[in-house]
CSV table of C-alpha atoms in Angstrom, one decimal:
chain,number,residue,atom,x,y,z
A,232,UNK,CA,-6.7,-16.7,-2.0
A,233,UNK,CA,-6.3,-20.2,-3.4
A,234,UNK,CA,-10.0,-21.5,-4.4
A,235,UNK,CA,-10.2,-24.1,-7.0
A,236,UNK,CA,-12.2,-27.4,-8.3
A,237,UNK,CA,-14.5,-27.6,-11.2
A,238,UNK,CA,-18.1,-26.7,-11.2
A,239,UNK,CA,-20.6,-29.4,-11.7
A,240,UNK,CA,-22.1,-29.9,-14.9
A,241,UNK,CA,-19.4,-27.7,-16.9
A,242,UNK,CA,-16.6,-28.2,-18.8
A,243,UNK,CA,-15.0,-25.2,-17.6
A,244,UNK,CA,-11.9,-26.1,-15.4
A,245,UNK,CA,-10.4,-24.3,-12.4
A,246,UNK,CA,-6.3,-24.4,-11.6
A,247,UNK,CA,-5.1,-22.4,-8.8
A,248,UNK,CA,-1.5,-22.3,-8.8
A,249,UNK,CA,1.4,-19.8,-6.9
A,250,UNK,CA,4.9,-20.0,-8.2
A,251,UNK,CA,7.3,-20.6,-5.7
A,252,UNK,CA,10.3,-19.0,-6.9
A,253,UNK,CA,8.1,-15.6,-6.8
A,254,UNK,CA,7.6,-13.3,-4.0
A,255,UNK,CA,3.9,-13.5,-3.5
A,256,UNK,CA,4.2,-10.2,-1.4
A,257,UNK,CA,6.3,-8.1,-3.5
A,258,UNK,CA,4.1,-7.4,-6.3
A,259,UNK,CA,1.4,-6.5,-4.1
A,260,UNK,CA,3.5,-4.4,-2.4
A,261,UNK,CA,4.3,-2.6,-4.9
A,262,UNK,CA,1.0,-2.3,-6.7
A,263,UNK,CA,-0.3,-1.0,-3.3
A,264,UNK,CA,2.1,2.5,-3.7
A,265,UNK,CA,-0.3,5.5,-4.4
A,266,UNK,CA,2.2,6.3,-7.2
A,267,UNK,CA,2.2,3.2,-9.3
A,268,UNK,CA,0.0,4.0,-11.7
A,269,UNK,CA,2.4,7.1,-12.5
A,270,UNK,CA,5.7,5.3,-12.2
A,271,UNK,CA,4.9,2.0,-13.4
A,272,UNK,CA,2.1,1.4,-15.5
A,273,UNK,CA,1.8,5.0,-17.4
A,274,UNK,CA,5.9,4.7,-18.6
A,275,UNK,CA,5.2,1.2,-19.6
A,276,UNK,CA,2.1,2.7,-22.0
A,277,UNK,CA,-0.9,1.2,-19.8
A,278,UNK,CA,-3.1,4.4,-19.1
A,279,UNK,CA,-6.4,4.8,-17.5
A,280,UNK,CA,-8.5,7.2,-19.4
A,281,UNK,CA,-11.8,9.1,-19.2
A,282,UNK,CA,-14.3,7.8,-21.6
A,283,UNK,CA,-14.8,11.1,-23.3
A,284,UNK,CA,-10.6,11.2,-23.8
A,285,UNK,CA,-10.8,8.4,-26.4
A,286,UNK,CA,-14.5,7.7,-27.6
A,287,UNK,CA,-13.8,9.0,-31.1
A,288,UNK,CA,-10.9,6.7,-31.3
A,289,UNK,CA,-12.8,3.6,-30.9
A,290,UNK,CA,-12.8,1.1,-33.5
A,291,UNK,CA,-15.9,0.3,-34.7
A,292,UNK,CA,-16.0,-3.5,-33.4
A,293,UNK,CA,-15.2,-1.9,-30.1
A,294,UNK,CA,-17.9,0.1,-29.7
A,295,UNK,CA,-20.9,-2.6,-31.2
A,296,UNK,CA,-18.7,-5.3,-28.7
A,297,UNK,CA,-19.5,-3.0,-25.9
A,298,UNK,CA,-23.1,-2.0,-26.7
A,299,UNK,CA,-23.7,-6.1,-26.7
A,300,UNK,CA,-22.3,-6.4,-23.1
A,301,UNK,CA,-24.4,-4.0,-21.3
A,302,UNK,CA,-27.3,-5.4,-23.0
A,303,UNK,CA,-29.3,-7.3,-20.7
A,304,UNK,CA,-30.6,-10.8,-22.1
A,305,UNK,CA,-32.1,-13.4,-20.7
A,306,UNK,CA,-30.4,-15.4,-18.1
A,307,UNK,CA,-30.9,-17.2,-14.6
A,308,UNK,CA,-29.6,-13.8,-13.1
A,309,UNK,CA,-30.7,-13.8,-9.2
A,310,UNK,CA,-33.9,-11.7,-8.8
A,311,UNK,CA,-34.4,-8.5,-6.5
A,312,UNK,CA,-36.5,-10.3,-3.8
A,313,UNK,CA,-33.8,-13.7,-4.3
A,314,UNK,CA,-30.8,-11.0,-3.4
A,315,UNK,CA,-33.2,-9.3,-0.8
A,316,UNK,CA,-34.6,-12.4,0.7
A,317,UNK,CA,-30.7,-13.8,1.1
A,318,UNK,CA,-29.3,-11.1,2.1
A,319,UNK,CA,-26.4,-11.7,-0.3
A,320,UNK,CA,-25.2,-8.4,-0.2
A,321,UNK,CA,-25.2,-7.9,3.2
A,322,UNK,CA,-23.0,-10.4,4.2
A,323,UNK,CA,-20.4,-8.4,1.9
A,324,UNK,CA,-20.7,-5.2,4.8
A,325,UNK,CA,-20.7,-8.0,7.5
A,326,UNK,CA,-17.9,-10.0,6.1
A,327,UNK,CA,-15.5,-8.0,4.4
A,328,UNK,CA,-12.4,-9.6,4.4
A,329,UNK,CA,-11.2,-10.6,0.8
A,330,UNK,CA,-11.9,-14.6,1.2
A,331,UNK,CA,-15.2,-13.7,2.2
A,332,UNK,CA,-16.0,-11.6,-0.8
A,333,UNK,CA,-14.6,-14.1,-3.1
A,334,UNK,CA,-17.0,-16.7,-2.1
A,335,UNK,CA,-19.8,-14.5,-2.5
A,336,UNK,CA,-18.6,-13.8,-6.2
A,337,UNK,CA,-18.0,-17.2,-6.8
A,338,UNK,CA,-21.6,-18.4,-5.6
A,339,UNK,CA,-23.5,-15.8,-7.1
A,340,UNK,CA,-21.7,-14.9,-10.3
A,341,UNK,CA,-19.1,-17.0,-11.2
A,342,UNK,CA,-20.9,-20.0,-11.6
A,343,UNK,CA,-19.7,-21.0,-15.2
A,344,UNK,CA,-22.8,-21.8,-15.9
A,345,UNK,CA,-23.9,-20.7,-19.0
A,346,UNK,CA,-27.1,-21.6,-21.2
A,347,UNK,CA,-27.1,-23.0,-24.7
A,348,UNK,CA,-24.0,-23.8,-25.6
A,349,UNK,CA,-21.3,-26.2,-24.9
A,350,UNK,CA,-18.4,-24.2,-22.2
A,351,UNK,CA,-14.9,-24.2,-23.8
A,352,UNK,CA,-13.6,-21.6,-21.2
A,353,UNK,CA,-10.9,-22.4,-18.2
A,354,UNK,CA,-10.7,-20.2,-15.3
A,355,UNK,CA,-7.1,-19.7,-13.5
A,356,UNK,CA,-6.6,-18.7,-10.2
A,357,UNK,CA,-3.8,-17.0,-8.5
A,358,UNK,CA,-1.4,-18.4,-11.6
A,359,UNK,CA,1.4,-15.9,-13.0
A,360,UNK,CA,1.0,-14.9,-16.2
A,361,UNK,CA,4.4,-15.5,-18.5
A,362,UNK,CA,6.6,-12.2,-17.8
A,363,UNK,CA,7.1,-12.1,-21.6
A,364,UNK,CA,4.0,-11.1,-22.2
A,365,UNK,CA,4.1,-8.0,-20.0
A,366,UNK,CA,3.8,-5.1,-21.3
A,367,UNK,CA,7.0,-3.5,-21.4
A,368,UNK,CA,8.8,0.4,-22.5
A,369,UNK,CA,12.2,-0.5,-23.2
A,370,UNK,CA,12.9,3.3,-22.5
A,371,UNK,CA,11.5,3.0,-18.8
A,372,UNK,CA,13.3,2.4,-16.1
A,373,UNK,CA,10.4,0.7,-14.3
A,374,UNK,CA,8.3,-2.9,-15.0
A,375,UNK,CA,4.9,-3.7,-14.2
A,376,UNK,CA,4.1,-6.2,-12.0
A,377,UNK,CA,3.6,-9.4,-12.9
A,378,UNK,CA,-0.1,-10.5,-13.2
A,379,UNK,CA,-1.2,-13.3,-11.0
A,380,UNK,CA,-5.2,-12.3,-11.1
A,381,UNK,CA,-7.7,-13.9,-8.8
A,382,UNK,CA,-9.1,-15.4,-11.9
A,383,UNK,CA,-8.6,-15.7,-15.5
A,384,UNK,CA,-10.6,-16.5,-18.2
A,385,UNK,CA,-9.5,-17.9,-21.5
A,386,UNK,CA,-9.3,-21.2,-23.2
A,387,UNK,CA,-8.1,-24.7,-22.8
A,388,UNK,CA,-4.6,-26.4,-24.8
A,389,UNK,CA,-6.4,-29.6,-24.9
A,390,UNK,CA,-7.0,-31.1,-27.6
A,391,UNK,CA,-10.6,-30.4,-29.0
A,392,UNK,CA,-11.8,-28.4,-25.7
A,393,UNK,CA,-11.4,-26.1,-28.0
A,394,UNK,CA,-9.0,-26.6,-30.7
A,395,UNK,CA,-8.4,-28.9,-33.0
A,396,UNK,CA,-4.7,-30.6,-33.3
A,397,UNK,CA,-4.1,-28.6,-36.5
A,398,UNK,CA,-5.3,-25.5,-34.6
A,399,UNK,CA,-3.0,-25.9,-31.2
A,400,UNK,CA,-0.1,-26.9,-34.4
A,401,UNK,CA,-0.8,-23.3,-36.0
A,402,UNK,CA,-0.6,-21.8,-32.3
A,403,UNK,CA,2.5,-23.2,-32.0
A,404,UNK,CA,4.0,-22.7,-35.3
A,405,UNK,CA,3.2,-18.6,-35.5
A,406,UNK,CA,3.6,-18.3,-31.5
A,407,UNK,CA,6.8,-20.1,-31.3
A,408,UNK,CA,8.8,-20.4,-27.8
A,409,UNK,CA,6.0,-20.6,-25.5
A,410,UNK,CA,4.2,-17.5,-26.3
A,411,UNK,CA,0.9,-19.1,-27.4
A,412,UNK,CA,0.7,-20.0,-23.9
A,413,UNK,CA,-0.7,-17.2,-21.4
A,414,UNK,CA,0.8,-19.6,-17.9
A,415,UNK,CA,2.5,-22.1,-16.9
A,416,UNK,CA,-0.5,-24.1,-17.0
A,417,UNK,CA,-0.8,-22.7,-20.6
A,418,UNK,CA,-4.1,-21.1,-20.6
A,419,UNK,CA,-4.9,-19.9,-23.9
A,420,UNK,CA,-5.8,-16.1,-24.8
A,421,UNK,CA,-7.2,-14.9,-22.0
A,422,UNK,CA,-10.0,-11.9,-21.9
A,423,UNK,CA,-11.5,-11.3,-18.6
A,424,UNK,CA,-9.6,-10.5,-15.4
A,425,UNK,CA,-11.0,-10.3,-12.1
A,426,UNK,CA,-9.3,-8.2,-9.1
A,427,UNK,CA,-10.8,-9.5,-5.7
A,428,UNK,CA,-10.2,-7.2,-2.4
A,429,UNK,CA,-11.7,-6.9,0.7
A,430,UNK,CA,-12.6,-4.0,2.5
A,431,UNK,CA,-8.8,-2.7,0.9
A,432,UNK,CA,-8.2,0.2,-1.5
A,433,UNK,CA,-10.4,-0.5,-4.6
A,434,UNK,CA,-7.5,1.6,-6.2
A,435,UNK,CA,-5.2,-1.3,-5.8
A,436,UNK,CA,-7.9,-3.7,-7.8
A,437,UNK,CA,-8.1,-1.5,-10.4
A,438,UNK,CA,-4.5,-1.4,-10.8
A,439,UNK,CA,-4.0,-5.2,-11.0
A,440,UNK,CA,-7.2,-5.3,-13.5
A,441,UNK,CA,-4.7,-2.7,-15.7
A,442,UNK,CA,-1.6,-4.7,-15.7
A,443,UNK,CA,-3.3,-8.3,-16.3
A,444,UNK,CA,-6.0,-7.1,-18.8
A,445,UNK,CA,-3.1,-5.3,-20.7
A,446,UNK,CA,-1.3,-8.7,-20.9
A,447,UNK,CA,-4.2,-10.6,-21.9
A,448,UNK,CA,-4.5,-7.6,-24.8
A,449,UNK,CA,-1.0,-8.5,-26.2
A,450,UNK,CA,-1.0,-12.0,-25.8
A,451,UNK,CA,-3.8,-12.1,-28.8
A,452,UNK,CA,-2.1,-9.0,-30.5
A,453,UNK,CA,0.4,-11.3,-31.4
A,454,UNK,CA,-1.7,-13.6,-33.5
A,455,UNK,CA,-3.6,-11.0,-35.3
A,456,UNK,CA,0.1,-9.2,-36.1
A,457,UNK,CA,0.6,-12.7,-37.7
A,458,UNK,CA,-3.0,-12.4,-39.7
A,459,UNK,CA,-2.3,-9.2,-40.3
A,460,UNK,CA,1.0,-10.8,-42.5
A,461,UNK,CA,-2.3,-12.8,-44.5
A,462,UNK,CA,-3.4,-11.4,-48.1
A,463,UNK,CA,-6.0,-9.0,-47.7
A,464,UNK,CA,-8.7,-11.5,-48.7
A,465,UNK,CA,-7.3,-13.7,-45.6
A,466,UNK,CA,-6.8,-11.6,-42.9
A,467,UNK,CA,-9.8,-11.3,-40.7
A,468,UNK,CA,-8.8,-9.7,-37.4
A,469,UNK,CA,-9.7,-10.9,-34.1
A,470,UNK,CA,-10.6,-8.3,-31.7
A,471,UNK,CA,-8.2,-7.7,-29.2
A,472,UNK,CA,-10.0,-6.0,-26.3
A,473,UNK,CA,-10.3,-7.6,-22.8
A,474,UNK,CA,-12.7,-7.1,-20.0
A,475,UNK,CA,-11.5,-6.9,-16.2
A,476,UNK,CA,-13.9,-6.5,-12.9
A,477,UNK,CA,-12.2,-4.8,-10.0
A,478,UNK,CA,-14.2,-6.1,-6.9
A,479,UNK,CA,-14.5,-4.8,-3.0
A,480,UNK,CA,-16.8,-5.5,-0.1
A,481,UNK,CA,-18.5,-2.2,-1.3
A,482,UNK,CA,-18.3,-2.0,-5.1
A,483,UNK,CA,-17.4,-3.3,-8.1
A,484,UNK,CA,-16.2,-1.8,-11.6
A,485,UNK,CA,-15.9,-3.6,-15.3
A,486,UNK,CA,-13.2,-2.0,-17.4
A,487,UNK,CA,-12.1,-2.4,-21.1
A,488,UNK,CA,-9.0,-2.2,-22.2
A,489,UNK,CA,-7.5,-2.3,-26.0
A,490,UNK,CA,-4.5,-1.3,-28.1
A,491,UNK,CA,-3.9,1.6,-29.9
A,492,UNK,CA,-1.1,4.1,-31.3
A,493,UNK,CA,1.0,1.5,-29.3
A,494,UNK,CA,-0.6,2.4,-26.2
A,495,UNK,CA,-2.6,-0.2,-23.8
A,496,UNK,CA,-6.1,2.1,-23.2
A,497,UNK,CA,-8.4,1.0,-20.2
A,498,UNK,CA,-11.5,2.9,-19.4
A,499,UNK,CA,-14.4,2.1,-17.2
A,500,UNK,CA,-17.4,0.6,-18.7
A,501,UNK,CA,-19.4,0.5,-15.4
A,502,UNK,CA,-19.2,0.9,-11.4
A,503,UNK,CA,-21.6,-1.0,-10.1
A,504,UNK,CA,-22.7,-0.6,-6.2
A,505,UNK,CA,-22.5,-4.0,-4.1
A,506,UNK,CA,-25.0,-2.4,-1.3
A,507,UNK,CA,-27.8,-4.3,-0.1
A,508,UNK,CA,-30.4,-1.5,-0.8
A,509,UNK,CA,-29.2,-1.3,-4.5
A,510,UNK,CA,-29.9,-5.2,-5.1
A,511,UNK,CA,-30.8,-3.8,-9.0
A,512,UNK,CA,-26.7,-3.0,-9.2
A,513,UNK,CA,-25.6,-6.4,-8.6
A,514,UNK,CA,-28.0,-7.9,-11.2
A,515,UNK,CA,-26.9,-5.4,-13.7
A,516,UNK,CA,-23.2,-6.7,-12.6
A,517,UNK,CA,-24.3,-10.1,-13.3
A,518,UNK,CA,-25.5,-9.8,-16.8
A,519,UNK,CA,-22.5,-8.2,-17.8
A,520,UNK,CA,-20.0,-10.7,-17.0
A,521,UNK,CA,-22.0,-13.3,-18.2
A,522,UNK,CA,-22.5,-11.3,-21.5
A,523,UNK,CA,-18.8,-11.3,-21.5
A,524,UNK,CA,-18.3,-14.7,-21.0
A,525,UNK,CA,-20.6,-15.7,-23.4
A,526,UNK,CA,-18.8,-13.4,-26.2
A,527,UNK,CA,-15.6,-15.4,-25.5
A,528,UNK,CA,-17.4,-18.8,-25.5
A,529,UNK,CA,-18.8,-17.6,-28.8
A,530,UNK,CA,-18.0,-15.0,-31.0
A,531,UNK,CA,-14.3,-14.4,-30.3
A,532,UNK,CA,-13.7,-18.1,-29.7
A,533,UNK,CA,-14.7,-18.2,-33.5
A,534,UNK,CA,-13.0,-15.1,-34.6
A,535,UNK,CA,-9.4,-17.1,-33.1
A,536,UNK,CA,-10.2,-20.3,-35.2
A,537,UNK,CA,-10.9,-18.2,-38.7
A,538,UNK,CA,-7.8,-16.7,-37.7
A,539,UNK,CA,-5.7,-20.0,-37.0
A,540,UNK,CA,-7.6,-21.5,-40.0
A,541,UNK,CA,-6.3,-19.2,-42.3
A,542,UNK,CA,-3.0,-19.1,-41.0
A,543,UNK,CA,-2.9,-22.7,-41.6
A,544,UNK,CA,-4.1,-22.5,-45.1
């Protein structure tokens, strides 16, 4: 599913990129297995858990970050009669095959454009992440697939879109060897995932959203193991969760995923129906990715620099 270009009036970037020397098919073989989630992901400490299995256990940031996404603010969301009058949702029944639901998504949703504030993010699609940043057990005898999501969010290595020289220096000084880089194309701490299927298993979406949203988790663990190195007074820590959307023809789920007692935990924040008598649904969807873009256009973006800043000091 190779989709690419920018988006008028934004200065968020798309790069679509497939590695040759990988085996586009294995992976998603692979992932496709009813028993991966057992044999692959839960012995490389990614686990899929029940929100009242680890509510108590959230840290406090976790829980305020999560009562901000689902709030509903004010955006150019489509309205019920827009979605009923199109019959946007429809086509998604009519048209199921993966390509198809990816241009819906991608007219409707992910737009990347956002309100207010200048757009520092860069969206990837169909680019591997960096193996090394894989979760890995070195007691299992399996690996996890190697994320190459539909799209990922994070942030540009240019210069000043959205770090500074000194900042990309730090990044390069504490993350030494590559690993400040997410890609090839060196996307920059990535937080949102998004899992694209047709009328396939949703099962397998949601286990790509696990492996890639678990990476994006310990790409940015690494810096904050760095701040955490920081005087008290200096180290402020960067929250480390990240979002993923598992998509369909039929519905679509945002999951959370964050690290803790050295295990990647990913529960479900919402499913969200994609019928076209539940129009409501898909504008709920819609605020919620946007509210999670605009937390890592905003207040994450500035949690990294304080971070960088103060390992520079």
């Amino acid at each position: 599913m190779a989709r690419g270009g920018k988006n008028p009036g934004s200065r968020s970037a798309v790069e679509s990129n497939v590695t040759p020397t990988e085996d586009a098919g294995g992976p998603r073989r692979k992932i496709c297995r009813p028993e991966y989630r057992e044999e692959h992901l839960e012995p490389n400490t990614i686990f899929l858990v029940q929100q009242d299995e680890v509510e108590a256990s959230y840290p406090t940031s976790l829980s305020k970050l999560l009562k901000d996404i689902m709030t509903r603010r004010v955006s150019k969301a489509p309205s019920i009669q827009e979605v009923r009058t199109r019959k946007s949702l429809q086509e998604l029944s009519d048209y199921p095959a993966e390509s198809q639901v990816a241009s819906f998504f991608e007219r409707m949703v992910f737009t990347d454009k956002r309100e207010g504030a200048a757009n520092f993010l860069l969206r990837h699609e169909r680019v591997w992440m960096k193996k090394i940043h894989v979760p890995k057990n070195p007691e299992s005898d399996t690996e996890v697939s190697t994320p190459v999501p539909d799209m990922l969010y994070g942030y540009s290595h240019r210069h000043s879109t959205p770090f500074s020289k000194e900042e990309l220096r730090t990044q390069t000084r504490v993350l030494p060897g590559g690993l400040a880089a997410a890609n090839s194309s060196r996307l920059r701490f990535p937080f949102l995932v998004i899992e694209i299927k047709g009328d396939e298993p949703f099962r397998q979406a949601v286990n790509q959203c696990l492996g890639g949203a678990s990476t994006c988790v310990r790409i940015t663990n690494r810096l904050n193991e760095k701040i955490q190195l920081l005087p008290a007074a200096q180290a402020t820590p960067v929250e480390t969760a990240a979002f993923s959307v598992a998509i369909n023809n039929l519905i679509a789920g945002v999951y959370v995923t964050w690290f803790h007692n050295n295990k990647y935990l990913t529960r479900e924040v919402e499913q969200f129906s994609l019928n076209s008598r539940k129009p409501d649904d898909f504008i709920r969807l819609y605020h919620v990715i946007q509210n999670i873009l605009h937390w890592g256009q905003g207040k994450r973006l500035n949690e990294i620099k304080a971070g960088l800043a103060a390992l520079t000091e």
